[in-house]
Steps between C-alpha positions, in 0.01 A plus 500: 500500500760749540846359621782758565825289525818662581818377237840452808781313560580220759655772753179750474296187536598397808564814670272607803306190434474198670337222273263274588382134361188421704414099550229534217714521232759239358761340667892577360496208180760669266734228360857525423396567105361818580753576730788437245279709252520796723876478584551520129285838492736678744802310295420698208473836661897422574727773423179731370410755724256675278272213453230301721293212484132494569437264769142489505160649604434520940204527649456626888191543730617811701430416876548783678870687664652354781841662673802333600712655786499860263391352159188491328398273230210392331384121520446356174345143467663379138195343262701437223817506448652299825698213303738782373519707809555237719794347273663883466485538855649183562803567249544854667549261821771334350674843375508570844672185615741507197622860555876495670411746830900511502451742218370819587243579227374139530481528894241855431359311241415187717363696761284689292350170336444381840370814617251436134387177596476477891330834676655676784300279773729202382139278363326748235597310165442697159325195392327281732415168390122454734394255260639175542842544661411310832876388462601841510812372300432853218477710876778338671705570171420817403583618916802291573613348170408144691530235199331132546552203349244412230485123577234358680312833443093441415315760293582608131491863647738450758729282269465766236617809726801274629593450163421855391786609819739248327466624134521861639779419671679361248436774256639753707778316566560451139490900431872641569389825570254524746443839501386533110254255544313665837493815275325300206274350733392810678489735193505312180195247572141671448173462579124607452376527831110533572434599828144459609333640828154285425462122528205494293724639218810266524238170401420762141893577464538155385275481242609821336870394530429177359293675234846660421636199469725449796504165606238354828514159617118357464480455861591821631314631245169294609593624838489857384174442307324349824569767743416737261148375516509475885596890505231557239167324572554426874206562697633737764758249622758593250784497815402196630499346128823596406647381814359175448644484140820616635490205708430257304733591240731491762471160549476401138796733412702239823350197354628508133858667683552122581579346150597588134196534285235477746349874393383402155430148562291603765309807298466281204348184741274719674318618239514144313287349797274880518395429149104568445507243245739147468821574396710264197829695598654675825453910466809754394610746749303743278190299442508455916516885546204548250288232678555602870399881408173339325441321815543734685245735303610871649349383909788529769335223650600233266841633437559372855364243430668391201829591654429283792457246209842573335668492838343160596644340178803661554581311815360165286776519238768585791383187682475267235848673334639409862496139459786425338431132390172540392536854290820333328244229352347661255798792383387783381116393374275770618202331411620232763596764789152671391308202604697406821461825637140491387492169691693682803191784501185250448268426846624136502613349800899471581444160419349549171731734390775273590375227297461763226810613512664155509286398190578827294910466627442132301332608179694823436816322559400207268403755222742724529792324654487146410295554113735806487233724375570843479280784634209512211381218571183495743473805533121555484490193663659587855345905431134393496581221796619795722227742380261231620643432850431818650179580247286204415241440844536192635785341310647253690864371576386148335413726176851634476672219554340308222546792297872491548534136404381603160750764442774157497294301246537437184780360245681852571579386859569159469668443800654167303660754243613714776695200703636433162671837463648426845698187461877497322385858440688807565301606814720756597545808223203747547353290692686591839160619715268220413779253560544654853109519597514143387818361729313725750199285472712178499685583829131548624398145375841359682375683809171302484612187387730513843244678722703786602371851464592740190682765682858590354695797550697388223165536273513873584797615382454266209197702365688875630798423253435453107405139382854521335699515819323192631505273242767204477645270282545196666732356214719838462374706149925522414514129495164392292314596176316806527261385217279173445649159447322237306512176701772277485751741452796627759439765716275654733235774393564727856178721429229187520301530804629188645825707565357822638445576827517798722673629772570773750606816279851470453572193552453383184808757410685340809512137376501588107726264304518260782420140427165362678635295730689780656186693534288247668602627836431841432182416387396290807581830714242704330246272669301535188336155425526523148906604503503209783329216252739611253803499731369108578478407183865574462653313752308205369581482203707858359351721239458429125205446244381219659405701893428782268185310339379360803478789671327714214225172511441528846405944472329426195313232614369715792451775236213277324381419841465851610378703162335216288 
């Protein structure tokens, strides 16, 4: 295949075009690493006129001319290539908003950058983000300069171009002149463009290019493989293919936009539960590409099909990465989150899967929280269990049940030895997110045991914010030991579980070195039952080794009652 690319700079690039990411192709997911990593590109073109910096290789789908008030331009819908763009453009943004219009170069300057990036009609953006900017918070920016604040914000993409307006931001503000760093932008940063006028060809370019050895993600490069089928061995319904793909990878482009992650995990689980045969291990990203193209055996018909598949698991992993409490079980085991979302998929009834899911929350937390296992163990186990959900005819929900109480058996999950570990043991160092699933699961006992629903807003923000910021000393660390004491000697050992509890984020900094019984009443307005026992047990009889033992009893006596 022949491939003419032209060799420009930022400023040819983006002349007379107006760029175009179309919903079927990834959401905005650069992090601040590659961000910094780019800033330090254009640092080192500083003071070096003669030099440039290869930015990387673009590819368009031309799509047609279109005129603005007395402008033409040719649409271009970016393929490859958008992280970058969309960064740059962002960044020349921010040149824009740094540049004094009280100085008259920077004033012509200014207006020509916004004459760049916003079209004479006052909407036409050089880059337009169609994909998955239903915020419009890149639009709003890139037309008015309108910042918003990042918190409370609720997709990775939308997080990641708020943050990617901040770091430009700040790295313009950073450069003293203003004006040398525009013209290193515009002129000193290069590309290899590859414009393309035929659809069928873009879904090739990426093979050749990754050939070459520049780098594809496995997913976009699956996509690329599976609509190049549809264009190739479609029936006669080659438009109404591709616009089905289109869709669907529209939707499964927006579904792992939610979270951090989600892209491989979902690739890589998709193809674990497509297996032809009974897997002993999850698949690679790679392994997952070379599977679904097997599958999919050159007919457009099943790379619909397949895609459908990918998207459906897609959504799985979002919803089961969406509950908080139950996803924070089992930290980062992906032979656990295989079989849950395997579980999630299967034909049994809501009821059934409930019970499922309760019974695989309890064994995965009891191997891998409570036995503190680490992430070989099982595997095969939990992969061939979640192969067989969706695969083996007629399994039933009693079946996998059973199957999961054998994954807990044995002398290397004595729940005895694991209760052991806990008591007058330091519960707290690296051990921060089982210790807060398991006061999660306490305050849920206390809720029972008082017949009130679990339903805390306090919970919420407990599981938003980092185990750290949560978690309390009761007996301040500055005034115990921070490591084990044998019995019978002075002093209490502030990291035993007895001691730990948690707490709104925050307000563990709040009451820091305070002594306990000046905390009670701060705990007792958290309306948390287990801060509210603790508070209790304080104005009873104060806080030393003696509360601090009863207390770890009573959870780890409801530990053996729960996991044994």
């Amino acid at each position: 295949m022949d491939i003419q690319p032209q060799f420009t700079n930022l400023s040819t690039l983006l002349t007379n075009r107006l760029f175009r990411i179309p919903r079927y192709q990834r959401a905005y997911s650069w992090h601040r690493k590659q961000r910094e990593d780019m800033f330090n590109d254009i640092k080192m073109l500083r003071g070096n006129s003669e030099s440039n910096h290869f930015m990387a290789t673009v590819v368009g789908l031309r799509r047609g001319l279109t005129t603005i008030v007395t402008d033409q331009y040719r649409v271009v819908e970016v393929v490859d290539g958008q992280q970058r763009i969309t960064t740059l453009v962002i960044l020349l943004k921010a040149i824009e908003q740094n540049l004094d219009r009280r100085i008259k170069d920077e004033k012509k300057l200014a207006s020509e950058l916004e004459e760049l990036l916003v079209k004479q009609d006052e909407l036409s953006l050089v880059l337009l983000q169609t994909n998955h900017d239903k915020s419009h918070y890149f639009s709003n920016y890139i037309r008015s300069g309108e910042r918003v604040d990042i918190k409370g914000v609720r997709t990775i993409a939308d997080r990641e171009i708020l943050s990617a307006i901040e770091d430009c931001d700040n790295f313009v503000s950073a450069w003293e002149d203003k004006i040398e760093l525009l013209r290193i932008i515009k002129n000193q940063l290069t590309f290899i463009f590859h414009e393309i006028d035929n659809e069928e060809t873009v879904y090739t370019v990426f093979e050749v290019l990754n050939n070459r050895g520049l780098r594809v993600s496995w997913l976009d490069r699956l996509k690329s493989m599976l609509m190049g089928v549809a264009f190739q061995k479609s029936m006669g319904n080659v438009n109404e293919h591709i616009e089905e793909l289109h869709n669907i990878w529209g939707n499964i482009y927006e579904a792992i936009g939610l979270r951090q992650g989600l892209s491989g995990e979902a690739l890589k689980f998709a193809a674990s539960l497509k297996s032809k045969n009974r897997p002993s291990k999850p698949h690679s990203e790679e392994s997952a590409v070379q599977l679904f193209m097997e599958l999919c055996d050159g007919k457009a018909e099943k790379s619909i099909k397949l895609s459908y598949w990918l998207l459906e698991v897609a959504k799985a992993v979002d919803s089961f990465l969406g509950d908080t409490f139950r996803s924070k079980a089992v930290t980062n085991i992906a032979q656990a989150r295989l079989l849950a979302v395997s579980i999630l998929l299967s034909s049994f009834s809501d009821e059934e899967k409930r019970l499922l899911l309760d019974k695989w929350e309890k064994t995965s937390f009891r191997v891998y929280g409570l036995c503190a296992k680490d992430a070989r163990t099982a595997i095969g186990d939990y992969v061939r269990l979640a192969w067989d959900v969706l695969n083996t005819p007629r399994i039933t929900s009693e079946e996998v049940k059973q199957r999961l109480d054998r994954f807990s058996e044995g002398k290397e999950h004595d729940i005895n030895e694991a209760i052991r570990q806990l008591q007058n043991e330091n519960c707290y160092e690296g051990w921060e997110e089982e210790l807060r699933y398991l006061l999660y699961r306490y305050e849920e006992h206390l809720s029972e045991n008082k017949g009130q629903d679990f339903s805390n807003e306090q919970w919420a923000r407990i599981w938003e914010a980092s185990a750290a910021k949560s978690i309390e000393h009761i007996f301040p660390q500055s005034k115990g030991a921070l490591e084990y004491i044998e019995p019978g000697q002075p002093g209490i050992f502030v990291h035993r579980l007895g001691n730990l509890l948690l707490l709104p984020p925050g307000l563990n900094s709040v009451l820091a070195d305070k002594d306990p019984v000046d905390k009670a009443e701060s705990y007792r307005s958290t309306g948390l039952h287990c801060a509210t026992e603790v508070a209790n047990m304080i104005s009873e009889g104060g806080w030393a080794n003696e509360q601090i033992e009863e207390r770890e009893k009573n959870i780890i006596k409801w530990v053996r009652e729960t996991w044994a």
